[in-house]
XYZ file of C-alpha atoms in Angstrom:
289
model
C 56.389 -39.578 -0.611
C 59.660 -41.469 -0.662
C 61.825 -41.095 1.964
C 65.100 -38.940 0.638
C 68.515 -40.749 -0.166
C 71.124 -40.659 2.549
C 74.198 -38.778 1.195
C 77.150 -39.938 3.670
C 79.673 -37.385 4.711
C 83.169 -37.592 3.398
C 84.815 -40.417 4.961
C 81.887 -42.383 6.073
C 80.285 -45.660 5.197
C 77.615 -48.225 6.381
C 80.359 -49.156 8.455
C 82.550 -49.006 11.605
C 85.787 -48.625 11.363
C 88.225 -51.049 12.644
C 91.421 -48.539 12.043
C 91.469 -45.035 10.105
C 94.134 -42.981 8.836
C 93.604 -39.201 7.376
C 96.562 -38.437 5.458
C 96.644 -35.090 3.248
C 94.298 -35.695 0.157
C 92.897 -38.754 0.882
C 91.172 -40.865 4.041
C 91.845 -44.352 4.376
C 89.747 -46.838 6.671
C 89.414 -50.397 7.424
C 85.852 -50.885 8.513
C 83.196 -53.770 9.609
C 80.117 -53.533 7.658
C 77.087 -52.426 10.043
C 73.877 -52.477 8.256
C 72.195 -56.122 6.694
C 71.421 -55.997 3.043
C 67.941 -55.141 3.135
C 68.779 -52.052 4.796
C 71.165 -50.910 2.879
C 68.699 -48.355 0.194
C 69.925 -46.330 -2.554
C 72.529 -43.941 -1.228
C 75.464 -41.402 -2.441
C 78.841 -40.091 -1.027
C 80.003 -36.653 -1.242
C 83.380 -37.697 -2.101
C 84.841 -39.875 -4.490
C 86.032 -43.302 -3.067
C 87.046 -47.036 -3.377
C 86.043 -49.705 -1.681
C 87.334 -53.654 -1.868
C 85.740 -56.091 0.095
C 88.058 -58.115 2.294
C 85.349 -60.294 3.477
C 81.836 -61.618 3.006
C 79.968 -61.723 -0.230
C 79.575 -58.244 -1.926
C 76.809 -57.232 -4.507
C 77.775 -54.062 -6.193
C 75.353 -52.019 -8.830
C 78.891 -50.414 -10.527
C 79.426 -50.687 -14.138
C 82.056 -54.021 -15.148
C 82.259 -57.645 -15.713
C 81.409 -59.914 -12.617
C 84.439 -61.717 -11.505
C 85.143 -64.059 -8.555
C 87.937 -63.361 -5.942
C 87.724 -59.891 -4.358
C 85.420 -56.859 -5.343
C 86.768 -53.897 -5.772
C 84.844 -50.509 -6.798
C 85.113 -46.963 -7.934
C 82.428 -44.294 -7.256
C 82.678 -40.855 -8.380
C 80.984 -37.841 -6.063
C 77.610 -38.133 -6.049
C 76.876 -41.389 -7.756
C 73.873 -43.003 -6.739
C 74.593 -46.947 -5.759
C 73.370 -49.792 -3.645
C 76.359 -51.430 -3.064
C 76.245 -54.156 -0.157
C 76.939 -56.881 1.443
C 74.707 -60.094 0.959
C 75.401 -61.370 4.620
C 76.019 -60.691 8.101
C 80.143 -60.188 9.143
C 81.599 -58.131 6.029
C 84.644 -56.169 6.021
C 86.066 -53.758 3.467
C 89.111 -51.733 2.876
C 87.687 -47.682 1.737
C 89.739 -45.059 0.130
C 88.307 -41.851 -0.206
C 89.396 -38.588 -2.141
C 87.354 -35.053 -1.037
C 85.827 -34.055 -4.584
C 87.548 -31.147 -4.811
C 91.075 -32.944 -4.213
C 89.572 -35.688 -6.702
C 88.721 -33.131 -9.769
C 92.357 -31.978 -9.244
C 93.573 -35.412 -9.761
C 91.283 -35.827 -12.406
C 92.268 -32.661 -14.498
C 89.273 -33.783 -16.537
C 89.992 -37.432 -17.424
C 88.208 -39.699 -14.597
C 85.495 -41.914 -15.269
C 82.127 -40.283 -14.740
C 80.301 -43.671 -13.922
C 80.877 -46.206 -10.947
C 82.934 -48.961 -11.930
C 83.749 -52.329 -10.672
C 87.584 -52.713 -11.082
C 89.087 -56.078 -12.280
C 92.696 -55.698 -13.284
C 95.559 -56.815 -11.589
C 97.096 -53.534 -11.461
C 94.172 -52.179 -9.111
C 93.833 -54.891 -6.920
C 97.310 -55.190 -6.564
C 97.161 -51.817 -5.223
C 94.329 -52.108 -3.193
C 95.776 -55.425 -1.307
C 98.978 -53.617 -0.568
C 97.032 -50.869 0.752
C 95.027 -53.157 3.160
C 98.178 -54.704 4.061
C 99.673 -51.476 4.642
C 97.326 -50.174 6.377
C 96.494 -52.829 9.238
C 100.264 -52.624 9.705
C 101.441 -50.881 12.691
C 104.223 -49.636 11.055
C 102.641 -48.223 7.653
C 104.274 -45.103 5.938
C 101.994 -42.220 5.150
C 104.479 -41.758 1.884
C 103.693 -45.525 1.537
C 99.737 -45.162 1.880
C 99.730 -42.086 -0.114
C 101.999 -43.756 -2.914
C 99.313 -46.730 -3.091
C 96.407 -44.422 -3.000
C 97.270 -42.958 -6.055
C 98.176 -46.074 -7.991
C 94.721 -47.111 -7.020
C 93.323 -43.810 -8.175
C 94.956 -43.776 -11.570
C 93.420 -46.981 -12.267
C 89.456 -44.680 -12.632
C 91.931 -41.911 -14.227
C 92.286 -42.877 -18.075
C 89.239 -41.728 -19.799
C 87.679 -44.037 -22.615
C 88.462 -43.531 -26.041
C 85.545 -42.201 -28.428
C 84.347 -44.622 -30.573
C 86.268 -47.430 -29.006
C 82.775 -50.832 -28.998
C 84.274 -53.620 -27.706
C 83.397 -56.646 -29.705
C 80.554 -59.328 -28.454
C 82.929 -62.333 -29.817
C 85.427 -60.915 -26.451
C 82.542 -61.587 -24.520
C 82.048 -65.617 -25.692
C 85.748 -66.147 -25.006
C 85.767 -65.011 -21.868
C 82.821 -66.973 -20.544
C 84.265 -69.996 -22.202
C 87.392 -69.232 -19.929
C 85.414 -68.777 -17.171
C 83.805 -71.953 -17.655
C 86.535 -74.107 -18.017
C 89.647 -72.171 -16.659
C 90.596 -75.236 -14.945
C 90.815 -77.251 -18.105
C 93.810 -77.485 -19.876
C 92.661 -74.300 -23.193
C 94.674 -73.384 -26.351
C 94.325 -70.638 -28.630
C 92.489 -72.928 -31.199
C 89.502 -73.880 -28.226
C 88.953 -69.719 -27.606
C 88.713 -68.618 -31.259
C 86.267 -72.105 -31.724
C 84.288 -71.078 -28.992
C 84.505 -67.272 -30.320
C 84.263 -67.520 -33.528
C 86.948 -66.093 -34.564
C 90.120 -66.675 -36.300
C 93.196 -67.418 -33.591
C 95.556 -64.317 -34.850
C 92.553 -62.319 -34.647
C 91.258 -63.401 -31.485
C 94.544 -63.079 -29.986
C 94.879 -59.271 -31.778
C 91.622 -58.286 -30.022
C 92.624 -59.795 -27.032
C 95.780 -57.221 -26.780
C 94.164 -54.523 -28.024
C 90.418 -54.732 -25.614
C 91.902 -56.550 -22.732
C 95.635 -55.290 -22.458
C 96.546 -59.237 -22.403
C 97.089 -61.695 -24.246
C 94.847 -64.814 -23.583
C 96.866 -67.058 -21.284
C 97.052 -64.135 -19.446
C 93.807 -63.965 -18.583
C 93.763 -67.728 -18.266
C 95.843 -67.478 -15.204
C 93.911 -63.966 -14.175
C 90.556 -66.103 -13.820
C 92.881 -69.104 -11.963
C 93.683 -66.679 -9.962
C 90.322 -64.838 -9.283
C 88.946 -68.806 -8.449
C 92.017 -69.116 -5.665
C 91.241 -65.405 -4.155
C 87.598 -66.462 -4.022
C 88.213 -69.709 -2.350
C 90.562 -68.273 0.229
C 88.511 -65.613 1.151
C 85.723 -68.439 1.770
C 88.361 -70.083 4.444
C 87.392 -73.301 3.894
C 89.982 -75.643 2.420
C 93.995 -75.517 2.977
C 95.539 -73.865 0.087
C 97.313 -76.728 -1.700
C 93.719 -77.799 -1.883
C 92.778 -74.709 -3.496
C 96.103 -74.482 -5.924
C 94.241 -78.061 -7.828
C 90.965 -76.775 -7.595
C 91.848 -73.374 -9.020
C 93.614 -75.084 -11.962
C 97.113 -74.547 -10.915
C 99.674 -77.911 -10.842
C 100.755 -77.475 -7.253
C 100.917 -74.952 -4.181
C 104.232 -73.444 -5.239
C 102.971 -72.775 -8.479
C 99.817 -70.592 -6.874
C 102.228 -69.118 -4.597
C 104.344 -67.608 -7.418
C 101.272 -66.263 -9.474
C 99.315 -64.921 -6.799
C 101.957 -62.979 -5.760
C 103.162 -61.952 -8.383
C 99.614 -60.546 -9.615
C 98.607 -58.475 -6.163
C 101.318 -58.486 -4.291
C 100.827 -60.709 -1.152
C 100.838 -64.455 -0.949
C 97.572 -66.740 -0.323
C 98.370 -67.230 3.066
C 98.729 -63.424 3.698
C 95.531 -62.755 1.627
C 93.354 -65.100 3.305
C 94.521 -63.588 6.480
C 93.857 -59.894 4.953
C 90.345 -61.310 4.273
C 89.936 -62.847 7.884
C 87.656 -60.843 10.249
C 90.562 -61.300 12.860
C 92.605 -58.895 10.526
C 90.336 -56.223 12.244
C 91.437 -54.559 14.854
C 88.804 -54.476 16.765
C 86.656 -57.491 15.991
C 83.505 -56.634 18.399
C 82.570 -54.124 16.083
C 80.430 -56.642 13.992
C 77.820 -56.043 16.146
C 77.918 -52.462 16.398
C 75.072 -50.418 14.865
C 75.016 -48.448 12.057
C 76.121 -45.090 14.570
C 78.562 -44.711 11.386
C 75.920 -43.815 8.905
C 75.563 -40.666 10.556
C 78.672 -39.502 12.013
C 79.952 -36.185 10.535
């Protein structure tokens, strides 16, 4: 007989938290992750809730296209995921809505299915609210004000009869192939298929952007994923990531979530916790009410 699903509490996660805040209609948490990956089974939440990964490798099952740079996910009450991370010493930033607070938000028009969220908007959001959060001086009208921007991002309901094309799909792995290459209109619709005034119609139209844009979205995702590795100094990173120089990564990161490199890689450093010895903490989370 298989052994029944754990279905966590409102507010609670494979996961200790390094600093929590309650604030009316929505919990907010900063937490180390307390359970290895082959541990972690198929499991649901009674509440609706986000969760970005501030550091370590995370493997989510949610619905979306696989991006580098940080993960950030939507699950509705009740969804059944194994989301996780890969190694030892994660951290993640969780925002959870009680489902009854969350269907009044809703009014109807959230997304039914877990989804990984990869637009700037979103992220921006949730990086602000990390920031926010870890600060000692943080708002509630602040962290309220960025919980909801992050919420409205699983709040617009798909459009019947709305099939993205598959031709999208071939441009955007040839940009995520050679983002750090100089590209033109010309080398997307080649690699598409697809005439360039088309290509860059569908692009608006599916996307919300037109294709430099999400050029220097997937430059950007390369830089977030190479900070949050720690390894090389960020001018480093700015070549590598396609950009022509530090300053120039400094301006575009920011201005696409918010914070600077430098503050992001120290949002995604495990001394951003708190209270760091709670890596080794056991999974006493998993089970508090």
């Amino acid at each position: 007989m298989a052994a029944p699903r754990t279905a966590f509490a409102p507010g609670r996660f494979y996961g200790a938290p390094t600093i929590e805040r309650r604030l009316p209609g929505v919990r907010l948490a900063h937490l180390a992750a307390t359970m290895s990956a082959e541990h972690v089974d198929e499991h649901s939440h009674d509440d609706a809730h986000f969760v970005l990964a501030t550091h370590g490798r995370y493997e989510t099952t949610a619905w979306g296209p696989e991006t580098e740079g940080p993960v950030l996910v939507y699950n509705p009450p009740g969804v059944v995921h194994r989301d996780r991370f890969v190694e030892a010493g994660g951290y993640f930033l969780a925002v959870s809505f009680a489902a009854g607070d969350w269907r009044t938000l809703a009014d109807g028009g959230a997304a039914i299915d877990a989804l990984r969220l990869t637009g700037p908007v979103a992220r921006r959001a949730a990086l602000r609210l990390t920031r926010s959060l870890l600060s000692a001086y943080a708002e509630p009208l602040s962290l309220e004000g960025l919980s909801l921007e992050l919420a409205a991002e699983a709040l617009a309901p798909p459009r019947d009869g709305d099939h993205r094309p598959p031709w999208l799909d071939l441009a955007e792995s040839y940009l995520a192939d050679a983002f750090d290459q100089p590209i033109g209109v010309a080398d997307l619709a080649r690699a598409a298929g697809v005439h360039p005034v088309h290509l860059a119609r569908g692009y608006r139209r599916w996307l919300g952007a037109a294709p430099g844009e999400r050029l220097r979205a997937r430059r950007l995702e390369r830089a977030a994923d190479l900070l949050m590795r720690g390894r090389l100094p960020i001018g480093e990173i700015a070549l590598a990531a396609g950009f022509c120089d530090q300053s120039h990564l400094n301006r575009q990161f920011r201005q696409a979530y918010g914070v600077t490199p430098g503050e992001f890689a120290r949002l995604c450093s495990p001394r951003a916790a708190r209270r760091p010895d709670v890596s080794g903490v056991q999974d006493a989370a998993a089970t508090t009410p």
